[in-house]
mmCIF file of C-alpha atoms in Angstrom:
data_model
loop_
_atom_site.group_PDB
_atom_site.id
_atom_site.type_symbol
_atom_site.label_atom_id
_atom_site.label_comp_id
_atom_site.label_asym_id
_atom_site.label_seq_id
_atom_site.Cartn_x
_atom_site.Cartn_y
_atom_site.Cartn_z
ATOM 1 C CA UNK E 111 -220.579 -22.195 -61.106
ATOM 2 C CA UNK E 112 -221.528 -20.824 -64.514
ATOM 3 C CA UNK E 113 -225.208 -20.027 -64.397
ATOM 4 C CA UNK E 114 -226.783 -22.472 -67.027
ATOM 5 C CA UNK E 115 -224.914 -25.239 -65.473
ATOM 6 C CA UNK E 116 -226.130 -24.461 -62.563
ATOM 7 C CA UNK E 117 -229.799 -23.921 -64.542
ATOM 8 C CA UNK E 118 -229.385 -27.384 -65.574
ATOM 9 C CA UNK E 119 -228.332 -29.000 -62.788
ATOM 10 C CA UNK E 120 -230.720 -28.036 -60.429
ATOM 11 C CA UNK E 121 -233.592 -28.861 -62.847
ATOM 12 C CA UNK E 122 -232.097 -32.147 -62.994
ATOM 13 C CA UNK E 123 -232.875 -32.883 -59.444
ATOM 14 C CA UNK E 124 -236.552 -32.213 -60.522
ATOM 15 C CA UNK E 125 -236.313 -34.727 -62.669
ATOM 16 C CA UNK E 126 -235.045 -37.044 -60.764
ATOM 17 C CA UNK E 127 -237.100 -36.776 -58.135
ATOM 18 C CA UNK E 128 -240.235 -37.397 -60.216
ATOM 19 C CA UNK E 129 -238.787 -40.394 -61.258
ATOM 20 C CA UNK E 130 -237.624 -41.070 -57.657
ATOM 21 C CA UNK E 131 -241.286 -40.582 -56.950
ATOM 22 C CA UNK E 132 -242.814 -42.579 -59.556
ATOM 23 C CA UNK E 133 -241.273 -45.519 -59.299
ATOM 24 C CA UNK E 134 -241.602 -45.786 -55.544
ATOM 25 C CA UNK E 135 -245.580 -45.537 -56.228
ATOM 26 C CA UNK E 136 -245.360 -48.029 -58.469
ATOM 27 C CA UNK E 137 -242.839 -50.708 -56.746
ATOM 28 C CA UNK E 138 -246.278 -50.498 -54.229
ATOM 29 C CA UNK E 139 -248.931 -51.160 -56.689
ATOM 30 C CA UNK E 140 -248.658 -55.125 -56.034
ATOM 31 C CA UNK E 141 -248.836 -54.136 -51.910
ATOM 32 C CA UNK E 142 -251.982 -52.412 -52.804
ATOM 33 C CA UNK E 143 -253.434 -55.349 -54.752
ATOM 34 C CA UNK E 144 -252.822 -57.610 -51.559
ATOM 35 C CA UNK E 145 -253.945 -55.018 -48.881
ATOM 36 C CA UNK E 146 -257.185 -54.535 -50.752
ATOM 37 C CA UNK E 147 -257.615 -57.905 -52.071
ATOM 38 C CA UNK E 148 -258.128 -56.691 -55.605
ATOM 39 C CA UNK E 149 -258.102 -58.631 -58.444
ATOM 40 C CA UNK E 150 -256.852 -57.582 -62.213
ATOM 41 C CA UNK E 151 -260.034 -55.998 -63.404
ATOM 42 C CA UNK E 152 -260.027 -53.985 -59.684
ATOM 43 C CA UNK E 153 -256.655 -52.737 -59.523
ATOM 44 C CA UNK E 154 -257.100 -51.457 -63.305
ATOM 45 C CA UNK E 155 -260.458 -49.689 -61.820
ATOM 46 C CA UNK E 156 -258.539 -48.060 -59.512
ATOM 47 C CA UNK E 157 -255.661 -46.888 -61.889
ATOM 48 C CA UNK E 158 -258.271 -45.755 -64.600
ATOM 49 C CA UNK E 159 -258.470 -42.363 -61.701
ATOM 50 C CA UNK E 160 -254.785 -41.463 -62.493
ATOM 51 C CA UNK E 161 -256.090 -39.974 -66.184
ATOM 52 C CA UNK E 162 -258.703 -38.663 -64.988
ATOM 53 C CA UNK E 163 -256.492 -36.432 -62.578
ATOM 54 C CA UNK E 164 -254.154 -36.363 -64.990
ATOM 55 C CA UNK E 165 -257.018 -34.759 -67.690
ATOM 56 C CA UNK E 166 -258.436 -32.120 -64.841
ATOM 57 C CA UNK E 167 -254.483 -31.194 -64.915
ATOM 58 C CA UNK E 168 -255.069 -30.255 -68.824
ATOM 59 C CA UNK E 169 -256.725 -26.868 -68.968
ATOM 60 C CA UNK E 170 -254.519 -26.209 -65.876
ATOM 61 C CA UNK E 171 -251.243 -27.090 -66.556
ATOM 62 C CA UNK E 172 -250.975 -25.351 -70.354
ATOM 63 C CA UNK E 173 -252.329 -21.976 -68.577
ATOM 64 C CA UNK E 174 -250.021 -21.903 -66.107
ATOM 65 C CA UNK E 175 -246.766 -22.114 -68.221
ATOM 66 C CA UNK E 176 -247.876 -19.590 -69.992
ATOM 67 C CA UNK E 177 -248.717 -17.174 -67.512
ATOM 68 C CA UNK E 178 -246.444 -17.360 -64.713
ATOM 69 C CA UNK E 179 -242.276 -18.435 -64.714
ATOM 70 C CA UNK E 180 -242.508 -22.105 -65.263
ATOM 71 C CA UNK E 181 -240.201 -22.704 -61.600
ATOM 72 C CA UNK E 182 -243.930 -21.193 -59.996
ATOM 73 C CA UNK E 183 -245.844 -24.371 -61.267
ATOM 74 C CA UNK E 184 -242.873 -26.877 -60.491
ATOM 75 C CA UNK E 185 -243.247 -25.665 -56.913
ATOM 76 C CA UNK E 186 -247.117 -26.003 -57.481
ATOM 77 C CA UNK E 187 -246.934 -29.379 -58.130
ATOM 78 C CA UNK E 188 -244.230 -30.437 -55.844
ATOM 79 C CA UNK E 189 -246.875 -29.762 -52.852
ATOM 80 C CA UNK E 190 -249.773 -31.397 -54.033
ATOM 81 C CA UNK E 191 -247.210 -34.283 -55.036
ATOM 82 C CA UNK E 192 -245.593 -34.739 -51.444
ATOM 83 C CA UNK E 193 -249.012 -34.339 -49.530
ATOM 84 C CA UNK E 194 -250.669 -36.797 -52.367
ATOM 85 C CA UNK E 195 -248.269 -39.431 -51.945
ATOM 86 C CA UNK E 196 -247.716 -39.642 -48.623
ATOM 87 C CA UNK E 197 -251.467 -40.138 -48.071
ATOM 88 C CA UNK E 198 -251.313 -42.783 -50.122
ATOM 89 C CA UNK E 199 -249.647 -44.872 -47.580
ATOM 90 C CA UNK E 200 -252.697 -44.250 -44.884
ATOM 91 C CA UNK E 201 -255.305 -45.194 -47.616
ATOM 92 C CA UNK E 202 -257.620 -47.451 -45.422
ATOM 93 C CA UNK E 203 -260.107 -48.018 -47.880
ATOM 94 C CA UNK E 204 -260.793 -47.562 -52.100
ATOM 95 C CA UNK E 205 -261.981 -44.286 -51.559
ATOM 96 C CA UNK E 206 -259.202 -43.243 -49.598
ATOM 97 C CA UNK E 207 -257.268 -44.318 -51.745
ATOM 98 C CA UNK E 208 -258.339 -43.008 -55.003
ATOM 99 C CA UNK E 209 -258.579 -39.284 -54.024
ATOM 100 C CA UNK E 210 -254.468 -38.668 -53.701
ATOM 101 C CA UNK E 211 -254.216 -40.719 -56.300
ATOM 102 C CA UNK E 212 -255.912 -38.891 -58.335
ATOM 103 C CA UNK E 213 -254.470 -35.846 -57.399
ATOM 104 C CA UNK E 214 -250.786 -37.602 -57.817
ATOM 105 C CA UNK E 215 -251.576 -37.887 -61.262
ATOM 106 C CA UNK E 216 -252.905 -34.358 -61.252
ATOM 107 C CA UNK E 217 -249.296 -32.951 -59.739
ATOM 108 C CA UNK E 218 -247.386 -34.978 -61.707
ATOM 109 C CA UNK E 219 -248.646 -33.823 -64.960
ATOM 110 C CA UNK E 220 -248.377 -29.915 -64.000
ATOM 111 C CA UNK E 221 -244.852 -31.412 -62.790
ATOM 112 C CA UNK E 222 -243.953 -33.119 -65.863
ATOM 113 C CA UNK E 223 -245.140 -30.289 -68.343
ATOM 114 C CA UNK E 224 -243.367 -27.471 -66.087
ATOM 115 C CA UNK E 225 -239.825 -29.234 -65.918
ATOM 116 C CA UNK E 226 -240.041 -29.723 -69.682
ATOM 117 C CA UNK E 227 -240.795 -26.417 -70.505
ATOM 118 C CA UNK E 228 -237.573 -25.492 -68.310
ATOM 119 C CA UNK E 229 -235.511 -28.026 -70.081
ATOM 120 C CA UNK E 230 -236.480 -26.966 -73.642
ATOM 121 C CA UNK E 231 -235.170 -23.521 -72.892
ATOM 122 C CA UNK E 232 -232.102 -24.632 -71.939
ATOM 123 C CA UNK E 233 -232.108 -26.738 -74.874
ATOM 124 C CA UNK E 234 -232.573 -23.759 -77.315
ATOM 125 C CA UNK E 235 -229.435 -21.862 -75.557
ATOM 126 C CA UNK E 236 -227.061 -24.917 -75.610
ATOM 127 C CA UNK E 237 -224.727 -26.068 -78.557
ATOM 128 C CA UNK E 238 -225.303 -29.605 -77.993
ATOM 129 C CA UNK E 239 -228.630 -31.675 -77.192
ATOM 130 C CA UNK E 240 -229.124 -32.129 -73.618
ATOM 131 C CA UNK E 241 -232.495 -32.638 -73.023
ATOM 132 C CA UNK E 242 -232.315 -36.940 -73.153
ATOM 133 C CA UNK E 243 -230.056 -36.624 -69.985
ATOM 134 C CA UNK E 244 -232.728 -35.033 -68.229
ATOM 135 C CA UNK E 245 -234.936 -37.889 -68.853
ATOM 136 C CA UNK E 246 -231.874 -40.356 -67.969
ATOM 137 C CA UNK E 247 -231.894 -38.317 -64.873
ATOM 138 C CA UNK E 248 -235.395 -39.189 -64.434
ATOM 139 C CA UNK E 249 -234.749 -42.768 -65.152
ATOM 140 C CA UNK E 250 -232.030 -42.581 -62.560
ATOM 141 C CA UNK E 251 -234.402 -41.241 -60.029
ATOM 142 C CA UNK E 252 -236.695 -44.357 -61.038
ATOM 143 C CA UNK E 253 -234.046 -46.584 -60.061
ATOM 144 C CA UNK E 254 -233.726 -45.436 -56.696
ATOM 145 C CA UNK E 255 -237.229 -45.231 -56.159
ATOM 146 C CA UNK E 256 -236.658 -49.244 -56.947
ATOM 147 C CA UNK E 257 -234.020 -50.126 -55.133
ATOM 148 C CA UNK E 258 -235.556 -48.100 -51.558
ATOM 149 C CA UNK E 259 -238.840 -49.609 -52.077
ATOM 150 C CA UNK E 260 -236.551 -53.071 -52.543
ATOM 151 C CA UNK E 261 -234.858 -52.474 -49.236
ATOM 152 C CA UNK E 262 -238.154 -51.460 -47.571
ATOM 153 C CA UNK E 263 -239.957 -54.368 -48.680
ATOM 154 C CA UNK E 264 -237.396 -57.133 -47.967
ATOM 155 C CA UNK E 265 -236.944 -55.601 -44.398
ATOM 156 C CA UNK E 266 -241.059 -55.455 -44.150
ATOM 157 C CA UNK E 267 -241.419 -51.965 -43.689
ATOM 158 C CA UNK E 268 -245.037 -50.500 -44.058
ATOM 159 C CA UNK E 269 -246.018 -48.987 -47.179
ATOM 160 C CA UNK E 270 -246.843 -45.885 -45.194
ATOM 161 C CA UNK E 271 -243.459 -45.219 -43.562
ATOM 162 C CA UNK E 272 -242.617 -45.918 -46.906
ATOM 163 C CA UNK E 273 -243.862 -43.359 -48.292
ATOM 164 C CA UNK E 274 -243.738 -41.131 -45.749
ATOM 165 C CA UNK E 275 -239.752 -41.187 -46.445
ATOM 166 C CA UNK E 276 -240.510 -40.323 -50.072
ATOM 167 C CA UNK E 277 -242.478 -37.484 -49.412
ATOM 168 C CA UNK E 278 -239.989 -36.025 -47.083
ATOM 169 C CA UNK E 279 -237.104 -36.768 -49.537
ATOM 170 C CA UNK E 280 -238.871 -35.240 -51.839
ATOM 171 C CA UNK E 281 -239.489 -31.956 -49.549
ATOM 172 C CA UNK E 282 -236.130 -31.463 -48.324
ATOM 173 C CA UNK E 283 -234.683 -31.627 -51.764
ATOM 174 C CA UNK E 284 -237.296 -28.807 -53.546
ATOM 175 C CA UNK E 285 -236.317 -26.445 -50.682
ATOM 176 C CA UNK E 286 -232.894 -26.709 -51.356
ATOM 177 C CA UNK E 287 -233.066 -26.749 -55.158
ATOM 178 C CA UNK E 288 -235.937 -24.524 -56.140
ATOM 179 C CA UNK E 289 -234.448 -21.088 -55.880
ATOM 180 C CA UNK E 290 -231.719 -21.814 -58.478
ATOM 181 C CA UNK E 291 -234.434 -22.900 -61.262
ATOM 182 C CA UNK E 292 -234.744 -20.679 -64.622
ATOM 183 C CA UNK E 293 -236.517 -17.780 -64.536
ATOM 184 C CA UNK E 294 -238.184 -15.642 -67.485
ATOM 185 C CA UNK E 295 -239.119 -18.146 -70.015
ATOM 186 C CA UNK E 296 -242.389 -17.596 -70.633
ATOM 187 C CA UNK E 297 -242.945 -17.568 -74.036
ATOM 188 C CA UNK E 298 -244.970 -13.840 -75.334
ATOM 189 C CA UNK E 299 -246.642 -15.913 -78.413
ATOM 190 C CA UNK E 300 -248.657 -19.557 -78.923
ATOM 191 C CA UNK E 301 -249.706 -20.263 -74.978
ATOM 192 C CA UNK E 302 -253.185 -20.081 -76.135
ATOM 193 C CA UNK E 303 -255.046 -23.511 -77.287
ATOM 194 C CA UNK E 304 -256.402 -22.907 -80.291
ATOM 195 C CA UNK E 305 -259.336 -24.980 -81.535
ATOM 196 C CA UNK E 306 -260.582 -26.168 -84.736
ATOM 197 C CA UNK E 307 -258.500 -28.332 -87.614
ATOM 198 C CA UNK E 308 -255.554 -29.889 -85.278
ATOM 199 C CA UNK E 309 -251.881 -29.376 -86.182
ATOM 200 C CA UNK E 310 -250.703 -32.486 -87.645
ATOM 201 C CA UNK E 311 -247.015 -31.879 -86.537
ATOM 202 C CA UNK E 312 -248.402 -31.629 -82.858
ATOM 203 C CA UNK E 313 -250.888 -34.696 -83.614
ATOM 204 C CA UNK E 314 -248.177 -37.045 -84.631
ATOM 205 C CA UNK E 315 -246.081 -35.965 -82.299
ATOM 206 C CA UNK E 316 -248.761 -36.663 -79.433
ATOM 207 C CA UNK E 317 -249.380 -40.367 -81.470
ATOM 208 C CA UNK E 318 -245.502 -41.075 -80.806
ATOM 209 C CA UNK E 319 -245.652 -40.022 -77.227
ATOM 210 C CA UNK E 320 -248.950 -41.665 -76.743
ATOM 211 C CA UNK E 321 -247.926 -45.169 -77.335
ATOM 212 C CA UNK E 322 -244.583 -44.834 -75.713
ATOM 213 C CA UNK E 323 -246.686 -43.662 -72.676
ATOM 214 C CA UNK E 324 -248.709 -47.387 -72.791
ATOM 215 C CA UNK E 325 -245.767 -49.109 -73.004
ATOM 216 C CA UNK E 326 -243.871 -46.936 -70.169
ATOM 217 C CA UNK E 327 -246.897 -46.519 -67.827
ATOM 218 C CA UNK E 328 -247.993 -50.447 -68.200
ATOM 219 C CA UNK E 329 -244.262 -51.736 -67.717
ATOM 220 C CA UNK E 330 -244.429 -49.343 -64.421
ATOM 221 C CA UNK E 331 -247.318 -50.342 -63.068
ATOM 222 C CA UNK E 332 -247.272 -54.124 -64.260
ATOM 223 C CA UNK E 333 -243.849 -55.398 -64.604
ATOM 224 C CA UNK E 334 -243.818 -56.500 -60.634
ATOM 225 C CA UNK E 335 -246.934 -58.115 -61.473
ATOM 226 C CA UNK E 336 -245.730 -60.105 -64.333
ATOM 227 C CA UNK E 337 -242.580 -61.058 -61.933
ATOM 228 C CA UNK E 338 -244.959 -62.247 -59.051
ATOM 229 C CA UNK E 339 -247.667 -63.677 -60.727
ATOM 230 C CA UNK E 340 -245.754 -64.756 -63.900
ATOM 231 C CA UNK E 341 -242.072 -65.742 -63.694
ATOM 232 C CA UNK E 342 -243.118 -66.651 -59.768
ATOM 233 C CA UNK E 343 -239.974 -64.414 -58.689
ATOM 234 C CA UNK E 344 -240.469 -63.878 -54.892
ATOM 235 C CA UNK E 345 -238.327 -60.361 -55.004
ATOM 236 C CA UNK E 346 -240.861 -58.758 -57.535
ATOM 237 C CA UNK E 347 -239.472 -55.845 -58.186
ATOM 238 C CA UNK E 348 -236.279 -56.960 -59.869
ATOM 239 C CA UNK E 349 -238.017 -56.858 -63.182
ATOM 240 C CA UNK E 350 -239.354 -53.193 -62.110
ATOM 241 C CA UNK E 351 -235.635 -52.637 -61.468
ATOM 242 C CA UNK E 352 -233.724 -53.934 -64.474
ATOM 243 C CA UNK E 353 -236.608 -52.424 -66.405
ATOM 244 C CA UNK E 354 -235.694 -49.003 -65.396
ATOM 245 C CA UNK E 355 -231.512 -49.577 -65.264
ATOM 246 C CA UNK E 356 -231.521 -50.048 -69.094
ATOM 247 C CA UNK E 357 -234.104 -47.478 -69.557
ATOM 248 C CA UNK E 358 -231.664 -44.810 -67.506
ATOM 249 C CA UNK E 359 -228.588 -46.141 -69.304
ATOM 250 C CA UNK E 360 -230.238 -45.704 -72.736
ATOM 251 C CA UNK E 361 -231.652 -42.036 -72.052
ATOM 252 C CA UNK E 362 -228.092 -40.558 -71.494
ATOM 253 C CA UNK E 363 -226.765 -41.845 -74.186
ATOM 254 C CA UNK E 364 -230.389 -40.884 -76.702
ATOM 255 C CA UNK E 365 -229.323 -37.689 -77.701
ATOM 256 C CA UNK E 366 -225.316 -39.093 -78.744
ATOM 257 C CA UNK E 367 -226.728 -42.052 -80.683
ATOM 258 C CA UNK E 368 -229.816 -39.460 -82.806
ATOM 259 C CA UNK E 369 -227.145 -37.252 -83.809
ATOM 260 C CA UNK E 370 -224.862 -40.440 -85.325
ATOM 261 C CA UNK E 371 -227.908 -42.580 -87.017
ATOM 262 C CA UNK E 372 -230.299 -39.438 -86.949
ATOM 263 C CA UNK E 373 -234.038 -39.487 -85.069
ATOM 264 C CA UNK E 374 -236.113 -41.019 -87.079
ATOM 265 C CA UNK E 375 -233.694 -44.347 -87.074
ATOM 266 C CA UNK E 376 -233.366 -43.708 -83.433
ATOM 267 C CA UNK E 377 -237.363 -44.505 -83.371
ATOM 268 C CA UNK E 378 -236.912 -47.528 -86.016
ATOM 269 C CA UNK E 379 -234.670 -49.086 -83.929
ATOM 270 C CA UNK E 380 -237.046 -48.314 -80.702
ATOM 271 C CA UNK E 381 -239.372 -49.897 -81.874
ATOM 272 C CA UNK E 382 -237.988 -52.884 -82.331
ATOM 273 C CA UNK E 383 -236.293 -53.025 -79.423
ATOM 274 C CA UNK E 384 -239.651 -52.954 -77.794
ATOM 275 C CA UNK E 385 -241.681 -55.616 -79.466
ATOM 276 C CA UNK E 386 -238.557 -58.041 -79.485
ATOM 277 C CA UNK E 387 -238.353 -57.571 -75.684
ATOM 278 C CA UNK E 388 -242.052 -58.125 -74.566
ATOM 279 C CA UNK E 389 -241.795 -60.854 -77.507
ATOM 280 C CA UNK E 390 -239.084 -62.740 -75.278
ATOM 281 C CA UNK E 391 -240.627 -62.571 -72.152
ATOM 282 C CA UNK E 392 -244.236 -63.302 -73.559
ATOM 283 C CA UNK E 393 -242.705 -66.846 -75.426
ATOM 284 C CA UNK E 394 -240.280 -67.623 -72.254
ATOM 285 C CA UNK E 395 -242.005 -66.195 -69.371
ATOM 286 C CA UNK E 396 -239.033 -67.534 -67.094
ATOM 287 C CA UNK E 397 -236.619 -65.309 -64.925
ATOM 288 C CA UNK E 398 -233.780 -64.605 -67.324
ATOM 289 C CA UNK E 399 -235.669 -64.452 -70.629
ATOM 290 C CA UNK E 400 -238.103 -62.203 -68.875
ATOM 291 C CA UNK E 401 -235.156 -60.064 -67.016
ATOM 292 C CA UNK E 402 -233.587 -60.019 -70.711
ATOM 293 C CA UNK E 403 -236.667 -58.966 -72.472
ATOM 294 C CA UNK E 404 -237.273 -56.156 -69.929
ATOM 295 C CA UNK E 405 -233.774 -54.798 -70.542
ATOM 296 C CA UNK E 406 -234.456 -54.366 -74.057
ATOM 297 C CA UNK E 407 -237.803 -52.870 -73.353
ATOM 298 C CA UNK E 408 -235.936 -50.453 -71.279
ATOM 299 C CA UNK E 409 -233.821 -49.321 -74.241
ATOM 300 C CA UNK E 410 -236.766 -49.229 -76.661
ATOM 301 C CA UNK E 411 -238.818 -46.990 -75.099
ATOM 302 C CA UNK E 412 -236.179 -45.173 -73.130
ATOM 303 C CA UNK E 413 -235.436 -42.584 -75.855
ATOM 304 C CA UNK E 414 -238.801 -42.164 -77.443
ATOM 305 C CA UNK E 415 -240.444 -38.955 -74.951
ATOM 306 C CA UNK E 416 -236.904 -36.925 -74.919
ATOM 307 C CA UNK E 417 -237.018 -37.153 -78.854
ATOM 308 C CA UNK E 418 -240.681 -36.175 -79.010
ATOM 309 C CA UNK E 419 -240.073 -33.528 -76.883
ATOM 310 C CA UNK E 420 -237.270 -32.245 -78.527
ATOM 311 C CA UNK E 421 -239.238 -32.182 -81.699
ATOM 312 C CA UNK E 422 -242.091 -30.124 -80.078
ATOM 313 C CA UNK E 423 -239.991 -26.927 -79.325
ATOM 314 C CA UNK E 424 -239.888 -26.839 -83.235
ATOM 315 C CA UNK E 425 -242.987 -26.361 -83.911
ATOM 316 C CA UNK E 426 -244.425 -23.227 -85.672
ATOM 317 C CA UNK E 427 -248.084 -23.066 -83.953
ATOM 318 C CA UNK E 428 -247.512 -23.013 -80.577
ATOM 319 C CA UNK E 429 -244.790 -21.625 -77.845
ATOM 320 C CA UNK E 430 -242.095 -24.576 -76.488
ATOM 321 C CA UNK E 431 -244.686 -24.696 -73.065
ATOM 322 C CA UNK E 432 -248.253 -24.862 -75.108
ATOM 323 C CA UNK E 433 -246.496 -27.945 -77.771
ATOM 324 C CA UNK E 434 -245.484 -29.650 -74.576
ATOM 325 C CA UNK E 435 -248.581 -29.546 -72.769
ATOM 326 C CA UNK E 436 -250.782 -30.315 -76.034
ATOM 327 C CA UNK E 437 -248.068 -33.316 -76.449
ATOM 328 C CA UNK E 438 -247.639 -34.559 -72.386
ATOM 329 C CA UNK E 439 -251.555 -35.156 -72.735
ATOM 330 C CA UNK E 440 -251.504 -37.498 -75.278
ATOM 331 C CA UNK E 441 -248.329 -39.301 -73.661
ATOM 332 C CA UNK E 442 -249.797 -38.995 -70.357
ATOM 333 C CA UNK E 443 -253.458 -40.834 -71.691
ATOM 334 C CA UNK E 444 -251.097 -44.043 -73.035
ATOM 335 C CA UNK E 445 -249.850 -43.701 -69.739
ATOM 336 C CA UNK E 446 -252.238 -43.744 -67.495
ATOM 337 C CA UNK E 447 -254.620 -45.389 -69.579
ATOM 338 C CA UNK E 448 -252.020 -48.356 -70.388
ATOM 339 C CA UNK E 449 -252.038 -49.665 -66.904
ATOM 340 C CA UNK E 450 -256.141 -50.152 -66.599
ATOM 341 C CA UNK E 451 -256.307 -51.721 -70.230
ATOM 342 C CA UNK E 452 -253.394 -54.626 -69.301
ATOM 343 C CA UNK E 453 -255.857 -54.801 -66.022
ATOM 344 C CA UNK E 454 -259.173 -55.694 -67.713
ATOM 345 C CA UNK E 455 -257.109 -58.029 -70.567
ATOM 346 C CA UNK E 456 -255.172 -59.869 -67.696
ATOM 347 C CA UNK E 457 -258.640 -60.477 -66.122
ATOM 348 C CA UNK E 458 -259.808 -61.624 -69.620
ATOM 349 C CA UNK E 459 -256.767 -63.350 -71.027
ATOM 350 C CA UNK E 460 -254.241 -63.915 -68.441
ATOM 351 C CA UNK E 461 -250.952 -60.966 -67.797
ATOM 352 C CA UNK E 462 -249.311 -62.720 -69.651
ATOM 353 C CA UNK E 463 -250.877 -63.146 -73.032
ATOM 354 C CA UNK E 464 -252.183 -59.143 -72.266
ATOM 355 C CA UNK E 465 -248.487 -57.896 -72.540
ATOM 356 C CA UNK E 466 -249.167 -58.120 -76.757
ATOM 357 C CA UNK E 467 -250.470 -55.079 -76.095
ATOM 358 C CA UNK E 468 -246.643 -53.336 -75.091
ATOM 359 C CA UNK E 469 -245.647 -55.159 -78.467
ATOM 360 C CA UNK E 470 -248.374 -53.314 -80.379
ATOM 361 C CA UNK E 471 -247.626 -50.256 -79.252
ATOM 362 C CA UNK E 472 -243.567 -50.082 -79.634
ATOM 363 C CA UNK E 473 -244.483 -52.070 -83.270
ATOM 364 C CA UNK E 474 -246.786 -48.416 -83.830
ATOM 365 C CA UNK E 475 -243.559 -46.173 -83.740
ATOM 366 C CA UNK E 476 -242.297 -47.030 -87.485
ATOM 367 C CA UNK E 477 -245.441 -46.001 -89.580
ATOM 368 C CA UNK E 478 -246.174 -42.916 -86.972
ATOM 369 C CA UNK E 479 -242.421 -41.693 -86.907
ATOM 370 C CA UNK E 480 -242.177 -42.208 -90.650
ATOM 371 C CA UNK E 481 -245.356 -40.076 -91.474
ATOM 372 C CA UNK E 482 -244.413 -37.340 -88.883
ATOM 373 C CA UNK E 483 -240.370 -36.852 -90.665
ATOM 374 C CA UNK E 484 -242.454 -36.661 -94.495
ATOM 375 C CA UNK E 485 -244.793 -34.408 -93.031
ATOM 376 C CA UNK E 486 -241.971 -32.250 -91.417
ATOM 377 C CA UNK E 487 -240.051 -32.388 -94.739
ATOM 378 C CA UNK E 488 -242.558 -31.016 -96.551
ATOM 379 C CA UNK E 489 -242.872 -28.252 -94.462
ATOM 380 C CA UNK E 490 -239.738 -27.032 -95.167
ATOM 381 C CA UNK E 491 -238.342 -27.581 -91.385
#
């Protein structure tokens, strides 16, 4: 096998099984609500934790790219990840519960920052864009997270066994796969952060990501919720599901359709995608207007990160591993802090009326992308 194929497809596996991971978190969040007896404004208490270990991840995550291989923080993150989530699943309490979560979100954003740095290497030695089929791969990984947590739940298997399977999927497949990861690409110029007036080509970047990351992390965490509590659909997760099928689908075909209409129609059309969807399900909050809406959330947002991130290893400030990190902190903030916000409106407004908020966000892509391509064209680049 030629090297760089093998490069690629053994980072692949990485991200799939961070979206393999993420969605089988997530298919649990409505378990956890009934377990603990939370209501909205609770559970969004409890998700508000994942930023926070997402943010102690921040000074972390950048400094480690730069000063080791980026495979050496993949396999960093990989073990806090597996020993995080499977002590999710034993959680007896809130405050059992909140420290691996907040250490999930720590992992998974040292995780999520490492594997990107990997890809965009490989992305600057290939002839033809590749890096939006890594993110269909983690799509694809989502999915099966979804459909095993489907299975599990209709069979009425405990969330701990659960998640005890996840973990040791997740094991087994990082000690086959890491040793064939990238090595040397750590970048000899821009890993440090450097303070004072920010780089407007990394800040609008970051805004893109950012409000990609509300829509992705809410429709994670809440789109079983809006199919229980909502639509009144007793398998919950089939929104969850179809959400992440059309998101998959549309990442592996993101960098095939930016090349024919170019990237900044690629976010145009994004963006519309996204408000339509959440539009349809908000006005006809019934089970196929609602599974049709999510499908064309799932293409909206779907190609928005792999675009961004593509972007960022263009940049003249900062290495490929310091734009990503400066970038996955704004997109992991929408994120995380996506899923508490819906929390505290759903308490205040209802879930559904508090899914606007998705619509806002996807609407925010056209004057942001617009601003970042003159910006970029004046620069010369």
């Amino acid at each position: 096998m030629e090297i760089k194929y093998q490069q690629r497809v053994y980072l692949s596996v990485f991200f799939f099984l961070s979206g393999f991971s993420f969605a089988s978190w997530a298919s649990r969040i409505p378990t956890i609500k009934d377990i603990f007896h939370y209501n909205d404004a609770e559970l969004g208490t409890i998700l508000l934790v994942m930023p926070l270990g997402s943010l102690m991840g921040l000074p972390l995550s950048g400094w480690l790219v730069s000063r080791f291989d980026s495979r050496v923080p993949i396999l960093f993150a990989i073990l806090i990840h597996v020993f995080a989530i499977f002590v999710v699943g034993f959680a007896g309490n809130t405050l059992t519960l909140v420290i691996p979560l907040c250490l999930y979100a720590f992992s998974m954003r040292v995780l999520n920052i490492s594997m990107n740095t990997q890809a965009l290497t490989l992305q600057k030695t290939s002839d033809k864009k590749i890096n939006g089929s890594f993110h269909g791969l983690w799509s694809s990984g989502g999915i099966m997270g979804v459909l095993l947590s489907t299975l599990l739940i209709t069979l009425h298997v405990p969330m701990k066994i659960h998640l005890a399977i996840v973990s040791l999927i997740i094991l087994l497949a990082t000690m086959i796969s890491y040793r064939f990861l990238l090595r040397d690409d750590r970048s000899t110029t821009g890993n440090k952060l450097q303070l004072g007036k920010p780089d407007p080509y990394i800040v609008y970047l970051g805004l893109l990501v950012f409000f990609a990351g509300i829509c992705e992390g809410g429709m994670f965490d809440w789109s079983g919720l809006y199919f229980k509590d909502v639509v009144h659909e007793e398998v919950f997760t089939l929104g969850y599901l179809i959400f992440m099928v059309f998101m998959a689908l549309s990442r592996f075909t993101t960098d095939r359709v930016a090349e024919k209409i170019g990237t900044h129609n690629t976010y145009m059309v994004s963006s519309l995608l996204i408000a339509a969807g959440i539009s349809l399900a908000i006005i006809l909050p019934y089970f196929w207007t609602s599974l049709i809406g999510f499908c064309l959330v799932g293409l909206g947002t779907a190609s928005v990160i792999p675009m961004t991130f593509t972007q960022a290893a263009y940049g003249k400030k900062y290495s490929p591993g310091m734009a990503i990190s400066i970038i996955a902190t704004y997109g992991l903030a929408g994120a995380f802090l996506g899923p508490p916000l819906i929390g505290y409106l759903a308490h205040a407004v209802g879930l559904r009326i508090s899914f606007v908020t998705f619509a806002f966000s996807g609407l925010m892509l056209i004057p942001l992308s617009t601003l970042f391509f003159r910006y970029k064209k004046a620069l010369g680049s």
